[in-house]
Structure formats: C-alpha cells, structure tokens
Amino acid sequence: MDAADTSRESANLHVSTLLVAPERALNNALDQLGFAENDDRVIEHEGKLAFITCSHDPDCDDMFALIAELAARGESWELQFRIDTGEGRAIFQRLSRHQRVEAIDSSVPIETDDTAAELPTHDIDTDTGRAELARAVDRIDPAEVFVTIGSHPKGHATAVILRRNPRRALFVAAGAHEASLRAAIREKLPTVMFAVTMKPTDGT
C-alpha cells in the first residue's frame, strides 16, 4: 500500500435504499409478512410504493424478506440507492432486472420552493419542538399533505411538510436522524406519505 493509500481519510456515508415495486405487489408482500398497516418505512415514489431503509436503521432484514416474497410471487421490483457524499451532492445508483447497473454522481435536486428555508423548524429531539410540531399538525388536513424527507452528511435529518394542491411548503421538522424523524411524524400523521429524492439532476 503506497503513501497515498495510507493517508487517505475514510468516512461512513449516509445511504438510503429503496425497494420499489407496483403498489399491489408491495402491499400483498407487506400483508403476507405481517407488516404494520402504517409502517413509516413505506413511502410514495414516482407513482409506486417503495420500502425505505437507511444507514440509521439497525439492519436490512425486513427489506430482504420483502425481496424474497416479491421474487417468490414472480413480481417485478428494483433497488435504488442514494449515497450522500457531500453537502448537496450524492451518488445515485439503480439496480433492476434486464438493465445495466449504473451510478451517477450528481447534485441533489431541490424538492421545495425557496420559502421552505424561511419556515420555522420544529426540532423533534426537544420537548418544545415536539409540542410545536403537534400544534402545527393540528392546523392542517392530513389528507392534503405529503412529506419530503432526507439526511445529510452532517447527520441531521429534515422533513418538509407540503400541501399537495397548490404545492406549498407549510413547515419543517428536524431530528437527529431520518429513522426517528419518520417515526415521530407518523405518530402525529399516521397516514401521511413520505417522499425522498432518489433521482439526480439532469446535469452532473
């Protein structure tokens, strides 16, 4: 090993992984395996349902169980990965049958309008933040909103609650990591759907 190799720094990167399948197929697999009806790892993605796991979840056993169930049923599915490599950048990778493996190093597209940065942020890791989030949720119709969520290399996770029509950012929630943030939001909005950025921008 040369000097360059020995001096190279290493770091654990945050990784989000989606198992994407048709809604009927994934729902059948979830029911067969006894998943909770409002499992916070089930999200909405590009018109399909997906099951998400990330670096903050303890293991990938549930995802592998779902893959095995879908494969046994002869259903189609694919895996999508987002590896956060720096502030505003990630490597996006897709693994699907009958297609080549590809990975793109790209900036992360902005999912919300610029006003989201100006909205108050409710920190779920504090009692005050949780109380503020509860009051904010009480003022909305859960059927009219969805949530974009993501983590960053610095380790902090943020979620933006958006109105569907017209699309507008309403408020922001933040937490130590993505998994606990999903669970806290589903506690207040049990049927809300999450969305994550798993697609690169057009340019690199």
XYZ file of N, CA and C in Angstrom:
612
model
N 0.850 -1.193 0.000
C 0.000 0.000 0.000
C 0.878 1.233 0.000
N 0.671 2.169 -0.930
C 1.530 3.341 -1.027
C 1.101 4.403 -0.037
N 1.901 5.493 0.003
C 1.649 6.547 0.975
C 0.294 7.193 0.777
N -0.128 7.315 -0.500
C -1.419 7.934 -0.782
C -2.558 7.128 -0.190
N -2.410 5.771 -0.265
C -3.462 4.921 0.281
C -3.524 5.019 1.796
N -2.339 5.040 2.445
C -2.327 5.046 3.909
C -2.806 6.370 4.474
N -2.638 7.450 3.701
C -3.037 8.751 4.221
C -4.473 9.115 3.874
N -5.108 8.314 3.024
C -6.465 8.625 2.596
C -7.442 8.506 3.762
N -8.262 9.538 3.960
C -9.237 9.509 5.039
C -10.431 8.667 4.639
N -11.049 8.014 5.625
C -12.256 7.241 5.374
C -13.381 7.807 6.217
N -14.591 7.618 5.724
C -15.759 8.132 6.443
C -16.964 7.281 6.109
N -17.841 7.119 7.086
C -19.103 6.448 6.835
C -20.071 7.430 6.201
N -20.621 7.054 5.047
C -21.549 7.917 4.334
C -22.979 7.474 4.606
N -23.891 8.446 4.619
C -25.296 8.101 4.800
C -25.850 7.525 3.503
N -26.532 6.381 3.599
C -27.092 5.693 2.434
C -28.578 5.461 2.648
N -29.369 5.836 1.658
C -30.791 5.493 1.636
C -31.013 4.468 0.541
N -31.785 3.427 0.822
C -32.067 2.381 -0.152
C -33.574 2.198 -0.265
N -34.063 2.219 -1.500
C -35.481 1.999 -1.763
C -35.683 0.671 -2.477
N -36.651 -0.083 -2.012
C -37.169 -1.236 -2.749
C -38.460 -0.767 -3.395
N -38.465 -0.664 -4.721
C -39.600 -0.104 -5.456
C -40.339 -1.220 -6.176
N -41.655 -1.226 -6.066
C -42.470 -2.263 -6.712
C -43.850 -1.690 -6.995
N -44.623 -2.327 -7.884
C -46.009 -1.885 -8.090
C -46.782 -1.928 -6.775
N -47.731 -1.003 -6.614
C -48.449 -0.866 -5.354
C -49.112 -2.167 -4.917
N -49.810 -2.836 -5.850
C -50.487 -4.085 -5.498
C -49.486 -5.128 -5.007
N -48.371 -5.252 -5.716
C -47.388 -6.270 -5.381
C -46.759 -6.021 -4.010
N -46.390 -4.762 -3.756
C -45.753 -4.477 -2.480
C -46.747 -4.594 -1.331
N -47.982 -4.140 -1.529
C -48.997 -4.280 -0.481
C -49.251 -5.739 -0.140
N -49.324 -6.589 -1.165
C -49.538 -8.021 -0.919
C -48.379 -8.625 -0.125
N -47.162 -8.228 -0.476
C -45.991 -8.755 0.228
C -45.960 -8.255 1.675
N -46.278 -7.000 1.880
C -46.313 -6.444 3.239
C -47.361 -7.149 4.099
N -48.539 -7.377 3.526
C -49.602 -8.076 4.258
C -49.200 -9.507 4.588
N -48.607 -10.202 3.622
C -48.212 -11.594 3.817
C -47.193 -11.742 4.939
N -46.297 -10.757 5.051
C -45.234 -10.821 6.057
C -45.626 -10.173 7.376
N -46.841 -9.625 7.449
C -47.339 -9.109 8.717
C -46.818 -7.737 9.124
N -46.460 -6.901 8.141
C -46.020 -5.548 8.461
C -47.207 -4.724 8.964
N -46.920 -3.750 9.826
C -47.964 -2.864 10.334
C -48.560 -2.057 9.188
N -49.837 -1.742 9.288
C -50.543 -1.036 8.217
C -49.916 0.324 7.915
N -49.462 1.014 8.955
C -48.885 2.345 8.771
C -47.384 2.346 9.055
N -46.687 1.327 8.607
C -45.233 1.265 8.785
C -44.603 2.508 8.154
N -43.785 3.247 8.916
C -43.252 4.513 8.411
C -42.213 4.328 7.313
N -41.802 3.090 7.060
C -40.820 2.845 6.000
C -41.467 2.672 4.628
N -42.782 2.625 4.567
C -43.497 2.540 3.293
C -43.757 3.958 2.805
N -43.224 4.281 1.620
C -43.331 5.650 1.118
C -43.876 5.653 -0.305
N -44.150 6.845 -0.805
C -44.633 7.057 -2.168
C -43.451 7.447 -3.041
N -43.314 6.822 -4.208
C -42.148 7.124 -5.053
C -42.483 6.944 -6.524
N -42.516 8.049 -7.262
C -42.716 8.034 -8.712
C -43.940 7.211 -9.123
N -45.044 7.411 -8.424
C -46.283 6.728 -8.760
C -46.373 5.290 -8.282
N -45.369 4.840 -7.533
C -45.384 3.483 -6.996
C -45.168 3.549 -5.488
N -45.333 2.409 -4.827
C -44.962 2.314 -3.426
C -43.520 1.838 -3.333
N -42.868 2.221 -2.258
C -41.496 1.786 -2.027
C -41.298 1.545 -0.539
N -40.313 0.734 -0.235
C -39.941 0.456 1.148
C -38.536 0.998 1.335
N -38.357 1.879 2.320
C -37.067 2.541 2.504
C -36.349 2.021 3.734
N -35.042 1.896 3.614
C -34.190 1.687 4.774
C -32.983 2.589 4.586
N -32.372 2.977 5.679
C -31.217 3.871 5.559
C -30.178 3.484 6.605
N -29.068 4.209 6.591
C -27.945 3.875 7.467
C -28.297 3.951 8.948
N -29.353 4.673 9.295
C -29.729 4.795 10.696
C -30.632 3.663 11.169
N -31.157 2.857 10.247
C -31.941 1.690 10.647
C -30.992 0.590 11.098
N -31.395 -0.254 12.040
C -30.468 -1.228 12.627
C -29.990 -2.312 11.671
N -30.827 -2.700 10.700
C -30.423 -3.741 9.752
C -31.330 -3.701 8.534
N -31.074 -4.611 7.578
C -31.847 -4.664 6.331
C -32.697 -5.926 6.243
N -32.915 -6.597 7.367
C -33.615 -7.881 7.336
C -35.005 -7.768 6.722
N -35.750 -6.717 7.079
C -37.111 -6.583 6.566
C -37.117 -6.366 5.053
N -36.141 -5.608 4.552
C -36.072 -5.388 3.113
C -35.773 -6.690 2.375
N -34.829 -7.491 2.909
C -34.514 -8.766 2.273
C -35.713 -9.714 2.302
N -36.490 -9.671 3.386
C -37.690 -10.511 3.465
C -38.694 -10.112 2.389
N -38.855 -8.810 2.163
C -39.775 -8.339 1.126
C -39.283 -8.714 -0.266
N -37.982 -8.604 -0.507
C -37.426 -9.004 -1.812
C -37.702 -10.478 -2.068
N -37.485 -11.311 -1.049
C -37.719 -12.743 -1.207
C -39.186 -13.032 -1.507
N -40.094 -12.314 -0.826
C -41.526 -12.525 -1.040
C -41.929 -12.083 -2.444
N -41.443 -10.932 -2.896
C -41.755 -10.455 -4.244
C -41.200 -11.408 -5.301
N -39.984 -11.888 -5.082
C -39.379 -12.815 -6.045
C -40.159 -14.127 -6.100
N -40.597 -14.615 -4.937
C -41.353 -15.863 -4.903
C -42.687 -15.730 -5.630
N -43.244 -14.514 -5.652
C -44.511 -14.266 -6.337
C -44.318 -13.925 -7.817
N -43.070 -13.841 -8.244
C -42.803 -13.511 -9.637
C -43.057 -12.058 -9.978
N -43.012 -11.181 -8.966
C -43.288 -9.767 -9.195
C -42.016 -9.029 -9.629
N -42.207 -7.875 -10.262
C -41.077 -7.041 -10.651
C -40.735 -6.075 -9.517
N -39.467 -5.746 -9.387
C -39.016 -4.823 -8.356
C -37.631 -4.326 -8.728
N -37.216 -3.245 -8.097
C -35.861 -2.732 -8.301
C -35.367 -2.059 -7.036
N -34.057 -1.927 -6.947
C -33.429 -1.255 -5.818
C -32.825 0.063 -6.290
N -33.041 1.119 -5.515
C -32.450 2.417 -5.798
C -31.670 2.868 -4.569
N -30.481 3.395 -4.804
C -29.609 3.821 -3.718
C -29.266 5.298 -3.875
N -29.196 5.991 -2.750
C -28.682 7.355 -2.712
C -27.612 7.413 -1.640
N -26.389 7.725 -2.039
C -25.255 7.801 -1.121
C -24.865 9.271 -1.002
N -25.113 9.864 0.147
C -24.823 11.282 0.354
C -23.319 11.464 0.541
N -22.679 12.125 -0.413
C -21.223 12.264 -0.393
C -20.748 13.630 0.055
N -21.613 14.617 0.067
C -21.225 15.965 0.457
C -22.449 16.844 0.527
N -22.275 18.049 0.983
C -23.402 18.966 1.110
C -24.014 19.227 -0.262
N -25.242 18.746 -0.461
C -25.923 18.972 -1.736
C -25.514 18.051 -2.862
N -24.721 17.000 -2.577
C -24.317 16.060 -3.624
C -24.519 14.616 -3.144
N -24.754 13.736 -4.113
C -24.952 12.322 -3.785
C -24.637 11.470 -5.001
N -24.365 10.202 -4.751
C -24.267 9.205 -5.814
C -25.591 8.457 -5.856
N -26.225 8.449 -7.019
C -27.496 7.755 -7.219
C -27.227 6.491 -8.024
N -27.701 5.353 -7.521
C -27.461 4.071 -8.180
C -28.771 3.307 -8.286
N -28.906 2.575 -9.393
C -30.133 1.812 -9.624
C -29.765 0.387 -10.031
N -30.467 -0.577 -9.449
C -30.251 -1.984 -9.769
C -31.594 -2.594 -10.128
N -31.741 -3.002 -11.386
C -33.015 -3.525 -11.864
C -32.767 -4.664 -12.829
N -33.681 -5.643 -12.867
C -33.547 -6.770 -13.791
C -33.589 -6.283 -15.235
N -32.808 -6.951 -16.067
C -32.785 -6.697 -17.510
C -32.263 -5.308 -17.859
N -31.608 -4.650 -16.911
C -30.988 -3.359 -17.183
C -29.584 -3.349 -16.596
N -28.708 -2.576 -17.204
C -27.339 -2.497 -16.697
C -27.315 -1.717 -15.377
N -26.319 -1.986 -14.556
C -26.122 -1.241 -13.324
C -25.506 0.106 -13.677
N -26.024 1.166 -13.112
C -25.457 2.476 -13.371
C -25.433 3.292 -12.094
N -24.492 4.228 -12.024
C -24.385 5.128 -10.881
C -24.010 6.505 -11.396
N -24.625 7.540 -10.827
C -24.395 8.915 -11.253
C -24.035 9.755 -10.035
N -22.932 10.490 -10.137
C -22.538 11.446 -9.106
C -23.134 12.785 -9.497
N -24.047 13.312 -8.688
C -24.809 14.477 -9.106
C -25.154 15.363 -7.921
N -25.481 16.614 -8.220
C -26.060 17.467 -7.191
C -27.467 16.963 -6.888
N -27.927 17.229 -5.675
C -29.242 16.771 -5.245
C -30.281 17.804 -5.657
N -31.309 17.398 -6.411
C -32.334 18.371 -6.805
C -33.086 18.930 -5.615
N -33.477 20.187 -5.723
C -34.237 20.839 -4.664
C -35.710 20.501 -4.863
N -36.329 19.915 -3.841
C -37.705 19.436 -3.962
C -38.746 20.504 -3.634
N -38.334 21.537 -2.894
C -39.315 22.507 -2.423
C -38.922 23.907 -2.866
N -39.864 24.849 -2.703
C -39.559 26.211 -3.100
C -38.646 26.892 -2.076
N -38.126 28.073 -2.464
C -37.147 28.756 -1.634
C -37.706 29.175 -0.281
N -39.017 29.297 -0.165
C -39.596 29.764 1.091
C -39.455 28.736 2.209
N -39.175 27.472 1.871
C -39.040 26.442 2.900
C -37.926 26.783 3.874
N -36.845 27.408 3.364
C -35.719 27.758 4.221
C -36.104 28.820 5.245
N -37.160 29.554 4.976
C -37.580 30.621 5.874
C -38.639 30.168 6.868
N -39.116 28.941 6.732
C -40.163 28.452 7.627
C -39.580 28.080 8.987
N -40.380 28.186 10.069
C -39.898 27.745 11.378
C -39.669 26.235 11.369
N -38.611 25.816 12.068
C -38.249 24.404 12.143
C -38.543 23.880 13.539
N -39.270 22.755 13.595
C -39.630 22.134 14.878
C -38.693 20.952 15.131
N -37.867 21.053 16.141
C -36.878 20.021 16.469
C -37.533 18.950 17.338
N -37.707 17.758 16.777
C -38.420 16.698 17.496
C -37.593 16.105 18.635
N -36.309 16.460 18.709
C -35.473 15.935 19.783
C -35.594 16.752 21.069
N -36.454 17.768 21.044
C -36.707 18.563 22.252
C -38.198 18.545 22.558
N -38.528 18.702 23.835
C -39.932 18.733 24.238
C -40.663 19.907 23.585
N -39.975 21.051 23.521
C -40.589 22.228 22.916
C -40.877 21.996 21.441
N -39.930 21.400 20.739
C -40.109 21.140 19.317
C -41.243 20.177 19.048
N -41.351 19.145 19.875
C -42.442 18.185 19.693
C -43.802 18.849 19.926
N -43.870 19.714 20.916
C -45.129 20.417 21.193
C -45.475 21.351 20.040
N -44.466 22.043 19.491
C -44.703 22.935 18.353
C -45.168 22.143 17.138
N -44.553 20.979 16.900
C -44.960 20.151 15.773
C -46.406 19.696 15.932
N -46.789 19.291 17.135
C -48.163 18.849 17.383
C -49.156 19.966 17.082
N -48.832 21.197 17.489
C -49.737 22.321 17.223
C -49.814 22.615 15.730
N -48.685 22.515 15.024
C -48.681 22.767 13.582
C -49.505 21.721 12.847
N -49.397 20.468 13.273
C -50.145 19.383 12.632
C -51.643 19.551 12.849
N -52.028 20.026 14.021
C -53.451 20.206 14.323
C -54.128 21.201 13.390
N -53.337 22.060 12.730
C -53.920 23.093 11.877
C -54.050 22.673 10.414
N -53.668 21.434 10.078
C -53.712 21.002 8.676
C -54.645 19.810 8.509
N -55.051 19.576 7.263
C -55.810 18.381 6.908
C -54.811 17.327 6.434
N -54.633 16.223 7.175
C -53.625 15.227 6.809
C -53.783 14.681 5.392
N -55.015 14.671 4.869
C -55.245 14.129 3.527
C -54.693 15.039 2.434
N -54.378 16.298 2.786
C -53.956 17.256 1.781
C -52.448 17.488 1.759
N -51.686 16.721 2.546
C -50.252 16.986 2.630
C -49.433 15.730 2.353
N -48.152 15.939 2.037
C -47.171 14.872 1.998
C -45.874 15.421 2.558
N -44.875 14.565 2.744
C -43.651 14.965 3.427
C -42.437 14.541 2.615
N -41.548 15.495 2.335
C -40.246 15.141 1.759
C -39.257 15.050 2.903
N -38.387 14.048 2.852
C -37.511 13.778 3.988
C -36.148 13.338 3.481
N -35.116 13.680 4.231
C -33.778 13.276 3.831
C -32.761 13.589 4.899
N -31.599 12.915 4.806
C -30.492 13.157 5.713
C -29.315 13.698 4.923
N -28.357 14.218 5.647
C -27.194 14.838 5.026
C -25.931 14.325 5.692
N -24.771 14.510 5.066
C -23.524 14.003 5.640
C -23.264 14.483 7.061
N -23.768 15.664 7.409
C -23.579 16.169 8.760
C -24.396 15.387 9.786
N -25.295 14.526 9.334
C -26.044 13.653 10.227
C -27.394 14.155 10.649
N -27.759 15.391 10.287
C -29.047 15.939 10.684
C -30.083 15.635 9.610
N -31.279 15.276 10.020
C -32.349 14.962 9.077
C -33.408 16.054 9.129
N -33.979 16.366 7.984
C -35.042 17.357 7.923
C -36.207 16.808 7.120
N -37.390 17.272 7.469
C -38.604 16.894 6.750
C -39.402 18.158 6.487
N -39.869 18.305 5.253
C -40.700 19.447 4.882
C -42.114 18.942 4.642
N -43.074 19.496 5.354
C -44.480 19.133 5.171
C -45.058 20.077 4.131
N -45.601 19.499 3.043
C -46.083 20.295 1.923
C -47.548 20.032 1.636
N -48.245 21.082 1.246
C -49.599 20.934 0.741
C -49.513 20.442 -0.704
N -50.394 19.524 -1.069
C -50.343 18.954 -2.414
C -50.815 19.940 -3.484
N -51.944 20.602 -3.260
C -52.539 21.433 -4.309
C -53.227 22.652 -3.693
N -52.689 23.866 -3.946
C -51.447 24.118 -4.685
C -50.235 23.706 -3.854
N -49.182 23.282 -4.543
C -47.999 22.806 -3.819
C -47.323 23.968 -3.095
N -47.196 23.793 -1.750
C -46.588 24.851 -0.950
C -46.033 24.264 0.335
N -44.809 24.669 0.694
C -44.208 24.233 1.943
C -44.925 24.883 3.115
N -45.305 24.090 4.117
C -46.048 24.601 5.266
C -45.156 24.788 6.489
N -44.394 23.752 6.852
C -43.476 23.870 7.976
C -42.443 22.757 7.885
N -41.425 22.849 8.726
C -40.288 21.938 8.688
C -40.147 21.249 10.041
N -39.798 19.973 10.001
C -39.445 19.244 11.217
C -38.006 18.748 11.070
N -37.302 18.666 12.170
C -35.908 18.230 12.133
C -35.653 17.265 13.278
N -34.658 16.389 13.079
C -34.324 15.416 14.109
C -32.905 14.917 13.934
N -32.480 14.095 14.876
C -31.110 13.602 14.854
C -30.842 12.756 13.624
N -31.824 11.970 13.209
C -31.637 11.158 12.005
C -32.982 10.802 11.389
N -32.899 10.275 10.166
C -34.082 10.067 9.330
C -35.076 9.088 9.931
N -34.574 7.993 10.496
C -35.471 6.948 11.002
C -36.356 7.462 12.138
N -35.769 8.176 13.101
C -36.566 8.682 14.217
C -37.511 9.795 13.766
N -37.098 10.567 12.753
C -37.956 11.633 12.239
C -39.178 11.051 11.547
N -38.989 10.000 10.743
C -40.141 9.347 10.108
C -41.127 8.855 11.161
N -40.602 8.204 12.193
C -41.471 7.645 13.233
C -42.228 8.741 13.972
N -41.564 9.852 14.268
C -42.219 10.937 15.005
C -43.324 11.586 14.185
N -43.097 11.747 12.893
C -44.124 12.363 12.044
C -45.299 11.423 11.863
N -45.043 10.128 11.670
C -46.140 9.174 11.525
C -46.954 9.062 12.819
N -46.320 9.344 13.959
C -47.067 9.327 15.215
C -48.155 10.394 15.197
N -47.855 11.550 14.579
C -48.822 12.648 14.506
C -49.687 12.567 13.252
N -49.117 12.034 12.161
C -49.840 11.916 10.886
C -49.745 10.457 10.430
N -50.557 9.574 10.993
C -50.396 8.132 10.767
C -50.558 7.684 9.322
N -51.250 8.443 8.490
C -51.480 8.006 7.112
C -50.702 8.832 6.089
N -49.856 9.770 6.547
C -49.147 10.635 5.599
C -48.136 9.807 4.796
N -47.922 10.196 3.539
C -46.942 9.521 2.695
C -45.666 10.343 2.639
N -44.535 9.635 2.720
C -43.239 10.277 2.613
C -42.736 10.190 1.174
N -41.889 11.137 0.812
C -41.202 11.098 -0.475
C -39.744 11.449 -0.215
N -38.832 10.813 -0.957
C -37.408 11.107 -0.834
C -36.839 11.399 -2.208
N -35.751 12.144 -2.245
C -35.089 12.461 -3.512
C -34.163 11.313 -3.869
N -34.523 10.553 -4.904
C -33.715 9.413 -5.332
C -33.375 9.511 -6.820
N -33.436 10.728 -7.358
C -33.165 10.914 -8.779
C -32.196 12.074 -8.938
N -31.139 11.927 -9.757
C -30.165 13.018 -9.923
C -30.731 14.148 -10.774
N -30.042 15.291 -10.722
C -30.403 16.375 -11.610
C -29.993 16.004 -13.029
N -30.430 16.789 -14.015
C -30.122 16.498 -15.414
C -28.624 16.599 -15.676
N -27.964 17.539 -15.016
C -26.519 17.694 -15.198
C -25.781 17.084 -14.051
N -24.450 16.975 -14.134
C -23.673 16.378 -13.055
C -22.774 17.405 -12.407
